[in-house]
Amino acid sequence: MTDQTPSQSTSATVSAITPTETCVPKGHSSEPHPPAVAAPAVVEQESTDGLLPTWTTGEPPDDQASHDRRVHPAGDGEDFDASANIHYPAILNRWERRLRLQPPTVRPPPQIRVPLLPRVSNSMTSLLGRVPPRRRFLLRYAYVVLWVILGAVLVLFNIYKANTAEGGPSYLGCTDQLWSWAPEQCGLNGIYCTPFNNATTIVRCPTECLATRNQNTRWLGFTQQGLLASWVVGGDGIYRADSWVCPAAVHAGVVSQHWGGCAAVDYVGAADFFPSTSANGVTSLGFDSRFPKAFKFRSLPSWHCTDFSWAVTPVGIITISLFPLLWPSKGGFFFALISTGFWYVVFFAIPVHGDTWTSQAFANYFITLAFSYYLYKLFIAPVMLNPARFPVDTFILTIAPFWFALHTEIMSAPVSNFGLTSRAFRDPTTLLIFCIGVPIVLLVCAVQLWMFRRHGMLVKYLACYGVGFLVYFLLPMALGLSLHLHHYTVGIVLLPLTRLQMRTSLLAQGFLIGLVVQGISRWGAASPFDTSFQNNFGDENLSIPRPNFAVDPASLAANGTIRWEYGAINPAEPVPSGLAFDGFSLIINDVEVYRGAYANYSWPGFLSETAKDRNYYARVSLTAQGSVLEYSFPVMLTAGGTVTYQNGTVAYANGTLGTLNAR
């Protein structure tokens, strides 16, 4: 149902049309308002809205003089044709009639004339009319200045004023680690990831870190683990150095999941065992062997370490909701909405801080403004309600869904983090979102297309969408790329369907605008296409060749020698020149212990271990020009000369074979 209630106003003073005014279609008034109650004898006008430049889009401009009346009748509304400034080729009109996609009677586009809660809306709209016209300019700018100052103070004390009894903290993201996930990046024996012990780092963690989950299975010991979980290895106070620090702090109870906090991270050197425990909503992963670097947490006195992001949310909503009471233009309000939402995401909605992040945020801000400007001109301004005259509608239909969309990362972390790629569908939550969300979206799109048919615009939209989808799907096929439908792209694709001035369209429009702003401000303007490597980034690439272990249990027990094979390579000779690779990289317990041209390695200290029954996990990879390719599946070794392979075969030092289950 559309809102097409005719205006109940009876008379008005009509302004003369000047040469610089926007032309309007025949049959439409040049005023943005229908006839209204007679104005006072003297009506003062301001030359502009006094705040921000109005972005013209072809529809009649906002008439500030109409706002200067003390009372706005309930029948006051927008009197313009939402599609009047769209021109399509005549051939589309002919095909629309031939295919009978045009109804016998084409109805004019819907118009919302009566605001929600008319008395409340009119009383709110008339508030600024009580202020002398010459002072309204100062009032508007004072509000904007106070708005900026309030935001700056909240950012300053929420983020940059944190301190502790042992010094200022380093702000970490939810996935920051003390040991690189790629073992080769820490160098041989972890030389680039020192210190191992006798050091302390003061950290500050943001809120809601448990919403970030690992989207890839990782080898941990003999099995792949950690899918759709926070990567926390260890418990009982000791954590492996490649654990995500902030989720580990939540597990340890020194940082709040909902309010963040500061803590001291003490490096305690090597640990021989990392248990799996459950605490504070986190179930950690277990590791039954040695790792050269571990850490534990310690609480300490701190100031301004609590993350008040959730408390800032109502402040931001109230601030932008009061803005229409100052009679801004539609363009001014839209600019304020986009800017407020952008910086809210950057600093409060699961923020990631640091000098580089803040610098990149300014680059993304201008990209967001560019996106928003063209979306505003093409799809939003023609149907957007005047916020000064529809304050209740603006809050319910635009501000509320817009702010809701700014938190999509918390509501659906897998979709937000990885777009609509194959990896996102591993999560049952993602599947549930799609099973519920996709039918709803398709139903809404079908209703909108039916409304476009009702108003004689269906073929135009089908033609545009058809060409767009054809290019979107055929182009990556021709270039050998994969689709990556980012969630902000969904907002851009669906926004044209909201180009009807109905409350359902405006509600969807507010959400989609928020989706675009949240996506670009959080992740930047990413490409809609990926290479196969990017699409599977973090996953094990089974197509990359890798060596196979050929460990002699007797040699392992005698002198700690580990051997592997690849093609006709002789373990006793270096890799010959002319091959696509030039050496090997060996990691044991996820620490690189050897890189060289020989296919064997004698592990010093392996036989001197006091715990002879401790398991060690080895993986080997080819190297090419200094780059490590893909590591093999792990084998499990013991100092006693036992070798266990992934297929379950167990080789003993005495020459016998067995199976893993029978061991």
XYZ file of C-alpha atoms in Angstrom:
663
model
C 0.000 0.000 0.000
C 1.326 3.432 -0.848
C 0.766 6.745 0.872
C -1.062 8.948 -1.614
C -3.371 10.914 0.653
C -4.105 14.227 -1.047
C -3.088 17.409 0.657
C -5.717 18.983 2.892
C -4.207 22.462 2.551
C -6.291 25.117 0.865
C -4.193 28.140 -0.035
C -0.664 29.462 -0.178
C 1.504 32.264 -1.408
C 3.225 31.049 -4.568
C 6.795 32.228 -5.119
C 7.718 33.564 -8.505
C 9.885 31.285 -10.611
C 13.300 32.718 -11.288
C 15.496 31.690 -14.245
C 17.828 29.788 -11.922
C 15.150 27.541 -10.449
C 14.944 23.890 -11.391
C 12.386 23.072 -14.074
C 9.608 20.711 -13.127
C 7.397 18.459 -15.247
C 4.166 19.741 -16.600
C 1.379 19.524 -14.091
C 3.622 19.850 -11.055
C 4.001 22.830 -8.816
C 7.334 24.607 -8.753
C 7.079 24.696 -4.960
C 8.256 21.720 -2.913
C 5.109 22.018 -0.772
C 1.430 21.745 -1.633
C -0.836 24.662 -0.798
C -0.681 25.439 2.883
C -2.401 27.613 5.425
C -1.967 31.272 4.624
C 1.358 32.545 5.841
C 1.741 35.595 8.089
C 1.837 38.962 6.448
C 5.617 39.090 6.643
C 7.531 35.894 5.929
C 11.278 36.119 6.380
C 13.430 33.894 4.224
C 17.031 32.820 4.473
C 19.093 32.666 1.305
C 20.287 29.122 2.118
C 19.614 26.523 4.753
C 22.560 28.047 6.589
C 24.405 24.802 7.208
C 25.648 22.714 4.297
C 25.265 23.074 0.536
C 22.179 21.483 -0.937
C 23.009 18.784 -3.486
C 20.567 19.385 -6.342
C 19.349 16.357 -8.241
C 16.666 17.646 -10.552
C 13.783 17.730 -8.076
C 12.504 21.052 -6.739
C 14.785 22.422 -4.019
C 13.742 22.672 -0.405
C 11.891 25.918 0.289
C 13.276 27.245 3.545
C 10.560 29.878 3.776
C 7.952 27.210 4.341
C 9.786 26.162 7.482
C 9.676 29.644 8.915
C 5.991 29.310 9.726
C 5.114 28.496 13.292
C 2.676 25.726 12.282
C 3.028 23.086 9.570
C -0.306 21.556 8.524
C -0.653 17.805 8.697
C -1.308 17.691 4.967
C 1.986 19.323 4.075
C 4.002 16.947 1.886
C 6.390 16.463 -0.982
C 4.888 17.339 -4.336
C 7.223 15.982 -6.987
C 7.382 13.113 -9.436
C 10.027 10.689 -8.239
C 10.712 9.543 -11.792
C 10.273 12.818 -13.646
C 13.999 13.287 -14.211
C 14.554 9.789 -15.636
C 14.716 9.462 -19.416
C 14.788 6.078 -21.131
C 15.096 5.099 -24.807
C 11.768 4.918 -26.589
C 12.499 1.332 -27.637
C 12.156 0.234 -24.021
C 8.697 1.750 -23.832
C 7.670 -0.095 -27.001
C 8.968 -3.420 -25.713
C 7.239 -2.827 -22.408
C 3.910 -2.552 -24.204
C 4.581 -5.500 -26.536
C 5.533 -7.821 -23.671
C 2.493 -6.633 -21.745
C 4.676 -5.685 -18.822
C 2.956 -2.339 -18.667
C -0.458 -2.285 -16.988
C -3.433 -0.792 -18.824
C -3.394 2.157 -16.464
C -0.011 3.479 -15.414
C -0.277 5.065 -12.011
C 1.822 8.050 -11.004
C 4.676 7.392 -8.613
C 3.609 7.287 -4.960
C 4.115 10.294 -2.735
C 4.123 10.513 1.043
C 2.206 13.615 2.014
C 1.234 13.019 5.627
C 3.973 12.364 8.208
C 3.767 9.689 10.846
C 2.238 11.053 14.061
C 1.264 14.350 12.399
C 0.775 16.340 15.605
C 4.098 15.219 17.040
C 5.888 15.835 13.744
C 4.392 19.292 13.324
C 5.194 20.303 16.897
C 8.802 19.156 16.440
C 9.091 20.935 13.106
C 7.790 24.210 14.522
C 10.398 24.386 17.327
C 12.958 26.297 15.278
C 10.254 28.734 14.173
C 10.289 30.195 17.674
C 13.888 31.293 17.180
C 14.418 34.658 15.446
C 15.468 33.990 11.833
C 18.761 35.828 12.160
C 19.824 33.603 15.045
C 19.043 30.291 13.381
C 22.280 30.420 11.425
C 24.281 30.586 14.664
C 22.165 27.887 16.277
C 22.819 25.458 13.446
C 26.540 25.998 13.431
C 26.751 25.891 17.226
C 25.007 22.512 17.157
C 27.428 21.135 14.573
C 30.445 22.471 16.489
C 29.215 20.942 19.757
C 28.534 17.709 17.867
C 32.117 17.558 16.598
C 33.553 18.462 20.002
C 31.461 15.802 21.734
C 32.617 13.183 19.241
C 36.254 14.210 19.640
C 36.023 14.006 23.448
C 34.426 10.560 23.305
C 37.111 9.310 20.919
C 39.888 10.853 23.004
C 38.846 9.356 26.332
C 37.587 6.078 24.923
C 40.711 5.291 22.923
C 43.703 7.554 23.414
C 43.701 8.300 27.167
C 44.200 4.728 28.365
C 46.989 4.288 30.918
C 48.129 1.770 33.517
C 50.370 1.622 36.577
C 53.102 0.160 34.343
C 52.798 2.547 31.414
C 50.621 3.183 28.409
C 49.176 0.140 26.627
C 49.488 -0.961 23.025
C 46.065 -1.205 21.373
C 45.584 -4.666 19.869
C 43.059 -5.977 17.406
C 41.084 -9.131 18.069
C 43.431 -11.361 16.041
C 46.838 -9.944 16.991
C 49.464 -12.517 17.979
C 52.923 -12.593 19.549
C 54.066 -15.305 17.120
C 53.340 -15.259 13.414
C 50.846 -17.756 12.053
C 53.240 -18.366 9.162
C 56.173 -20.118 10.926
C 58.764 -19.003 8.370
C 58.054 -15.345 9.203
C 59.535 -15.858 12.673
C 62.767 -17.144 11.137
C 64.916 -20.097 12.169
C 64.142 -21.082 15.755
C 61.888 -18.014 16.049
C 64.714 -15.490 15.970
C 62.421 -12.747 14.614
C 59.750 -13.327 17.275
C 61.890 -12.719 20.354
C 61.993 -12.091 23.265
C 60.920 -15.476 24.555
C 60.910 -14.661 28.276
C 61.618 -12.060 30.944
C 59.629 -9.367 29.126
C 56.227 -7.729 29.585
C 53.873 -6.013 27.162
C 50.962 -3.860 28.329
C 48.000 -4.316 26.000
C 44.522 -2.927 25.596
C 41.785 -5.009 23.985
C 38.582 -3.780 22.314
C 35.085 -5.030 22.956
C 33.352 -8.038 21.383
C 36.492 -9.883 20.286
C 34.772 -13.257 20.477
C 32.653 -12.215 17.488
C 35.783 -12.688 15.358
C 36.278 -16.352 14.535
C 38.847 -18.298 12.593
C 37.614 -19.117 9.079
C 40.326 -21.660 8.283
C 41.294 -25.003 9.741
C 44.866 -24.923 11.055
C 47.236 -27.745 11.768
C 47.722 -27.985 15.526
C 49.719 -31.046 16.383
C 48.496 -34.017 14.394
C 45.064 -32.673 13.426
C 43.439 -29.619 11.869
C 41.574 -27.529 14.419
C 40.179 -24.092 15.198
C 37.501 -23.674 12.522
C 34.879 -21.071 13.553
C 36.518 -20.509 16.930
C 38.799 -17.987 18.562
C 42.366 -19.219 18.160
C 43.381 -19.647 21.805
C 45.873 -22.426 22.535
C 46.396 -23.316 26.188
C 44.812 -22.661 29.535
C 45.354 -22.741 33.276
C 47.234 -19.451 32.950
C 49.685 -20.439 30.153
C 49.033 -19.728 26.459
C 51.000 -20.573 23.334
C 52.541 -17.497 21.702
C 50.540 -17.825 18.471
C 47.244 -17.482 20.353
C 45.064 -14.455 19.663
C 46.006 -12.265 22.613
C 42.676 -10.525 23.294
C 40.424 -13.633 23.142
C 43.021 -15.329 25.361
C 42.710 -12.396 27.789
C 38.936 -12.903 27.845
C 39.519 -16.619 28.518
C 41.893 -15.714 31.372
C 39.317 -13.337 32.875
C 41.506 -10.204 32.845
C 39.567 -8.495 30.019
C 35.801 -8.210 29.572
C 34.182 -9.476 26.401
C 31.674 -6.595 26.366
C 33.821 -3.781 27.789
C 37.396 -4.656 26.796
C 40.211 -3.598 29.116
C 43.952 -3.494 29.780
C 46.258 -6.246 31.024
C 49.930 -7.116 31.363
C 51.240 -9.921 29.137
C 54.289 -11.607 30.683
C 56.512 -13.762 28.443
C 57.450 -16.941 30.293
C 59.623 -18.753 27.724
C 59.017 -22.351 26.653
C 56.215 -24.543 27.918
C 55.859 -28.310 27.479
C 52.081 -28.659 27.603
C 49.072 -26.430 26.794
C 45.769 -27.797 28.139
C 42.331 -27.231 26.604
C 39.963 -25.534 29.050
C 36.681 -23.625 28.971
C 36.265 -20.295 30.747
C 34.341 -17.040 30.209
C 32.668 -18.248 27.028
C 35.897 -19.424 25.355
C 36.977 -23.036 24.861
C 40.703 -23.088 24.233
C 42.597 -25.578 22.060
C 45.040 -28.073 23.508
C 48.601 -28.828 22.416
C 50.503 -31.727 23.964
C 54.071 -30.745 23.123
C 56.737 -28.074 23.526
C 56.628 -24.532 22.168
C 59.517 -22.081 22.658
C 57.420 -19.067 23.632
C 54.431 -18.811 25.966
C 52.754 -16.033 27.908
C 50.453 -15.431 30.827
C 48.300 -12.500 31.918
C 48.412 -10.259 34.931
C 45.839 -7.695 36.063
C 47.084 -4.235 36.963
C 45.625 -0.824 37.936
C 44.466 1.066 34.849
C 42.584 4.187 33.795
C 40.321 4.806 30.806
C 40.809 1.225 29.609
C 37.104 0.362 29.518
C 35.737 0.353 25.989
C 32.533 2.407 26.035
C 31.629 1.719 22.417
C 28.211 0.405 23.375
C 27.556 3.461 25.548
C 28.469 5.759 22.642
C 25.812 4.184 20.407
C 22.799 5.980 21.977
C 24.761 9.245 22.015
C 25.334 9.010 18.276
C 21.707 8.079 17.566
C 20.329 10.940 19.665
C 22.702 13.461 18.108
C 21.785 12.667 14.518
C 18.089 12.321 15.418
C 17.908 15.892 16.776
C 19.576 17.333 13.698
C 16.361 17.525 11.581
C 14.873 19.909 14.173
C 17.318 22.544 12.864
C 15.802 22.365 9.357
C 18.829 21.155 7.377
C 18.525 20.521 3.678
C 18.202 16.936 2.523
C 21.756 17.038 1.231
C 23.049 18.466 4.500
C 21.290 15.826 6.554
C 22.513 13.020 4.304
C 26.097 14.283 4.519
C 25.850 14.415 8.335
C 24.347 10.914 8.469
C 27.088 9.394 6.299
C 29.883 11.155 8.187
C 28.523 10.215 11.608
C 28.080 6.581 10.621
C 31.521 6.344 9.048
C 33.476 7.651 12.021
C 31.331 5.682 14.431
C 32.383 2.481 12.666
C 36.028 3.552 12.570
C 36.322 4.411 16.259
C 33.600 2.455 18.046
C 32.027 -0.445 16.119
C 34.690 -3.143 16.651
C 37.519 -0.666 16.036
C 41.025 -1.504 14.893
C 43.373 1.244 16.025
C 46.861 2.355 15.192
C 48.547 5.043 13.147
C 48.175 3.178 9.866
C 44.529 2.385 10.557
C 43.644 6.010 11.279
C 45.534 7.168 8.198
C 43.745 4.636 5.996
C 40.410 5.650 7.526
C 40.717 9.143 6.066
C 41.357 7.662 2.622
C 38.299 5.438 2.996
C 36.266 8.430 4.180
C 36.666 10.261 0.876
C 35.886 7.061 -1.012
C 32.735 6.709 1.075
C 31.725 10.290 0.304
C 32.214 9.668 -3.414
C 30.095 6.509 -3.329
C 27.441 8.218 -1.230
C 27.268 11.301 -3.440
C 26.392 9.378 -6.584
C 24.048 7.041 -4.762
C 22.357 10.117 -3.329
C 21.963 11.785 -6.708
C 20.716 8.700 -8.526
C 18.514 6.859 -6.060
C 18.145 8.589 -2.695
C 17.404 12.283 -3.225
C 14.452 11.735 -5.623
C 12.490 9.904 -2.919
C 14.089 11.071 0.322
C 11.702 12.782 2.711
C 12.556 16.263 3.855
C 14.001 15.557 7.335
C 12.863 18.929 8.670
C 9.229 18.267 7.819
C 9.194 14.514 8.492
C 11.309 14.131 11.672
C 9.492 11.048 12.969
C 9.591 9.318 9.578
C 13.268 10.195 9.229
C 14.111 8.571 12.538
C 12.062 5.400 12.013
C 12.671 4.889 8.293
C 16.242 6.145 7.873
C 18.215 6.643 11.091
C 17.131 3.461 12.930
C 17.785 0.973 10.060
C 20.958 2.852 9.119
C 22.360 2.470 12.641
C 21.271 -1.148 12.772
C 23.257 -1.860 9.596
C 26.383 -0.321 11.135
C 26.557 -3.349 13.458
C 26.323 -6.073 10.815
C 29.848 -7.204 11.712
C 28.688 -8.232 15.168
C 25.424 -9.772 13.978
C 26.962 -11.862 11.199
C 30.727 -11.950 11.616
C 31.462 -14.644 8.969
C 29.550 -12.795 6.258
C 31.071 -9.466 7.213
C 34.622 -10.753 7.460
C 34.814 -12.794 4.277
C 32.015 -11.673 1.993
C 29.909 -14.252 0.209
C 32.755 -16.652 -0.562
C 32.767 -20.406 -0.131
C 34.562 -20.095 3.190
C 31.723 -18.100 4.738
C 29.290 -20.976 4.207
C 31.218 -23.257 6.536
C 29.568 -21.502 9.444
C 26.079 -22.764 10.390
C 25.231 -19.197 11.409
C 25.926 -18.024 7.879
C 23.769 -20.762 6.410
C 20.960 -19.816 8.785
C 21.283 -16.153 7.796
C 21.026 -17.086 4.142
C 18.166 -19.513 4.597
C 16.167 -16.772 6.306
C 17.578 -13.638 4.708
C 17.712 -14.599 1.038
C 13.989 -15.498 0.746
C 13.093 -12.246 2.493
C 15.320 -10.235 0.152
C 13.907 -11.993 -2.916
C 10.360 -11.388 -1.710
C 11.033 -7.693 -1.127
C 12.664 -7.401 -4.558
C 9.671 -9.092 -6.181
C 7.279 -6.689 -4.461
C 9.367 -3.705 -5.525
C 9.489 -4.896 -9.139
C 5.716 -5.357 -9.086
C 5.393 -1.775 -7.881
C 7.693 -0.632 -10.689
C 5.383 -2.400 -13.173
C 2.422 -0.665 -11.587
C 4.075 2.684 -12.271
C 5.374 1.850 -15.754
C 9.074 1.484 -14.920
C 9.581 -2.301 -14.871
C 11.279 -2.838 -18.247
C 13.735 -0.023 -17.612
C 14.874 -1.621 -14.372
C 14.942 -5.147 -15.801
C 17.086 -3.948 -18.712
C 19.547 -2.170 -16.438
C 19.797 -5.078 -14.011
C 20.076 -7.567 -16.865
C 23.052 -5.768 -18.399
C 24.643 -5.322 -14.971
C 24.345 -8.968 -13.966
C 25.514 -10.135 -17.380
C 28.710 -8.114 -17.037
C 29.156 -9.078 -13.381
C 29.025 -12.816 -14.061
C 30.664 -13.000 -17.499
C 33.598 -10.689 -16.836
C 35.236 -12.832 -14.110
C 34.719 -15.949 -16.245
C 36.559 -14.303 -19.121
C 39.399 -13.160 -16.842
C 39.641 -16.368 -14.820
C 38.572 -14.679 -11.575
C 36.177 -15.625 -8.780
C 33.213 -13.614 -7.540
C 33.483 -11.933 -4.158
C 30.167 -10.315 -3.309
C 31.071 -7.981 -0.445
C 28.202 -6.999 1.797
C 28.583 -3.320 0.887
C 28.192 -4.368 -2.762
C 24.822 -5.857 -1.841
C 23.759 -2.407 -0.661
C 24.834 -0.778 -3.923
C 23.103 -3.451 -6.041
C 19.787 -3.249 -4.178
C 19.549 0.522 -3.671
C 17.984 1.162 -7.136
C 14.985 -0.922 -6.066
C 14.200 1.626 -3.355
C 13.540 4.430 -5.828
C 9.885 4.686 -4.927
C 8.642 7.001 -2.215
C 6.986 4.388 -0.036
C 7.718 3.793 3.620
C 8.780 0.200 2.952
C 11.243 1.443 0.314
C 12.606 4.118 2.610
C 13.063 1.582 5.420
C 15.073 -0.690 3.128
C 16.957 2.310 1.787
C 18.107 3.326 5.267
C 19.445 -0.162 5.951
C 21.214 -0.428 2.590
C 22.889 2.956 3.025
C 24.191 1.772 6.396
C 25.428 -1.429 4.794
C 27.456 0.532 2.231
C 28.937 2.869 4.847
C 29.795 0.040 7.250
C 31.432 -2.051 4.556
C 33.654 0.657 3.090
C 34.590 2.240 6.423
C 35.557 -1.117 7.937
C 37.185 -2.882 4.990
C 37.733 -0.270 2.291
C 36.512 -0.369 -1.301
C 37.557 -3.907 -2.200
C 37.350 -5.511 -5.616
C 34.212 -7.509 -6.476
C 36.486 -10.165 -8.023
C 39.173 -12.364 -6.482
C 41.867 -14.616 -7.791
C 41.594 -18.253 -6.766
C 44.449 -17.674 -4.316
C 42.640 -14.751 -2.686
C 39.400 -16.696 -2.489
C 41.132 -19.534 -0.660
C 43.564 -17.384 1.317
C 44.466 -19.168 4.537
C 43.215 -22.523 3.329
C 45.630 -25.327 2.592
C 46.270 -25.442 -1.157
C 46.350 -29.107 -2.071
C 47.409 -28.382 -5.658
C 50.850 -27.124 -4.609
C 53.462 -29.930 -4.656
C 55.183 -30.818 -1.412
C 57.734 -33.384 -0.211
C 56.873 -36.625 1.572
C 58.523 -37.817 4.770
C 60.674 -40.945 4.593
C 61.990 -41.092 8.148
C 64.099 -44.078 9.146
C 63.023 -44.839 12.745
C 66.415 -46.369 13.557
C 68.288 -43.246 12.369
C 65.816 -41.066 14.219
C 66.449 -42.951 17.460
C 70.216 -43.078 16.925
C 71.070 -39.514 15.913
C 67.795 -37.610 15.469
C 67.935 -37.647 11.641
C 64.762 -36.698 9.786
C 64.563 -37.438 6.060
C 62.082 -36.660 3.328
C 61.894 -37.208 -0.412
C 60.705 -35.362 -3.471
C 61.052 -36.947 -6.901
C 64.550 -38.249 -7.586
C 66.269 -35.891 -5.125
C 69.133 -37.605 -3.281
C 68.949 -36.746 0.446
C 72.742 -36.763 0.605
C 73.135 -34.212 -2.216
C 71.850 -30.643 -2.627
C 68.998 -29.774 -4.960
C 70.402 -29.512 -8.509
C 70.029 -26.245 -10.415
C 67.361 -25.762 -13.073
C 64.389 -26.967 -10.992
C 61.346 -24.918 -10.043
C 62.480 -24.991 -6.408
C 65.834 -24.598 -4.731
C 65.499 -26.038 -1.237
C 63.351 -27.131 1.684
C 61.915 -25.691 4.892
C 61.316 -27.953 7.910
C 59.126 -26.952 10.843
C 58.777 -28.901 14.092
C 55.930 -27.922 16.414
C 55.224 -24.968 14.091
C 58.732 -23.549 14.501
C 61.102 -23.441 11.526
C 64.239 -25.406 12.454
C 65.896 -25.900 9.044
C 66.060 -24.252 5.643
C 68.489 -25.561 3.079
C 69.154 -27.553 -0.093
C 69.439 -31.023 1.482
C 66.513 -33.394 2.038
C 67.576 -34.401 5.537
C 68.189 -32.785 8.901
C 69.799 -33.974 12.122
C 67.960 -32.354 14.983
C 70.386 -31.318 17.725
C 69.100 -31.804 21.224
C 66.316 -34.115 20.132
C 67.849 -37.143 21.844
C 68.789 -35.257 25.001
C 65.188 -34.529 25.893
C 64.285 -35.814 29.341
C 60.730 -36.580 28.250
C 61.430 -39.376 25.754
C 57.750 -40.050 25.154
C 56.877 -36.473 24.159
C 55.338 -36.138 20.710
C 56.814 -33.764 18.126
C 55.074 -32.757 14.903
C 57.118 -32.165 11.731
C 56.102 -30.662 8.389
C 58.254 -29.910 5.344
C 57.866 -27.594 2.345
C 59.604 -26.707 -0.894
C 61.209 -23.275 -1.176
C 61.683 -21.140 -4.289
C 63.811 -17.990 -4.302
C 63.459 -17.609 -0.564
C 59.677 -18.131 -0.471
C 58.107 -21.084 1.324
C 55.451 -22.917 -0.655
C 52.979 -25.307 1.050
C 53.908 -27.422 4.050
C 53.138 -31.134 3.998
C 50.814 -33.021 6.294
C 52.491 -33.545 9.680
C 54.157 -36.685 10.929
C 54.392 -37.390 14.645
C 57.864 -38.201 15.993
C 59.215 -39.325 19.353
C 62.811 -39.425 20.571
C 62.430 -43.158 21.035
C 62.318 -43.584 17.254
C 58.574 -43.842 16.641
C 57.164 -42.299 13.454
C 53.392 -41.931 12.952
C 52.011 -40.940 9.522
C 48.673 -39.368 8.634
C 47.332 -42.650 7.252
C 47.697 -44.186 10.713
C 50.830 -46.226 10.000
C 53.273 -46.338 12.919
C 56.939 -47.279 12.338
C 59.080 -48.315 15.334
C 62.833 -48.211 15.805
C 63.014 -52.027 15.965
C 61.751 -52.223 12.374
C 58.174 -53.288 13.132
C 55.045 -51.552 11.843
C 51.727 -50.948 13.521
C 48.646 -48.728 13.366
C 47.811 -45.622 15.324
C 44.655 -47.084 16.859
C 46.449 -50.214 18.013
C 49.308 -48.267 19.549
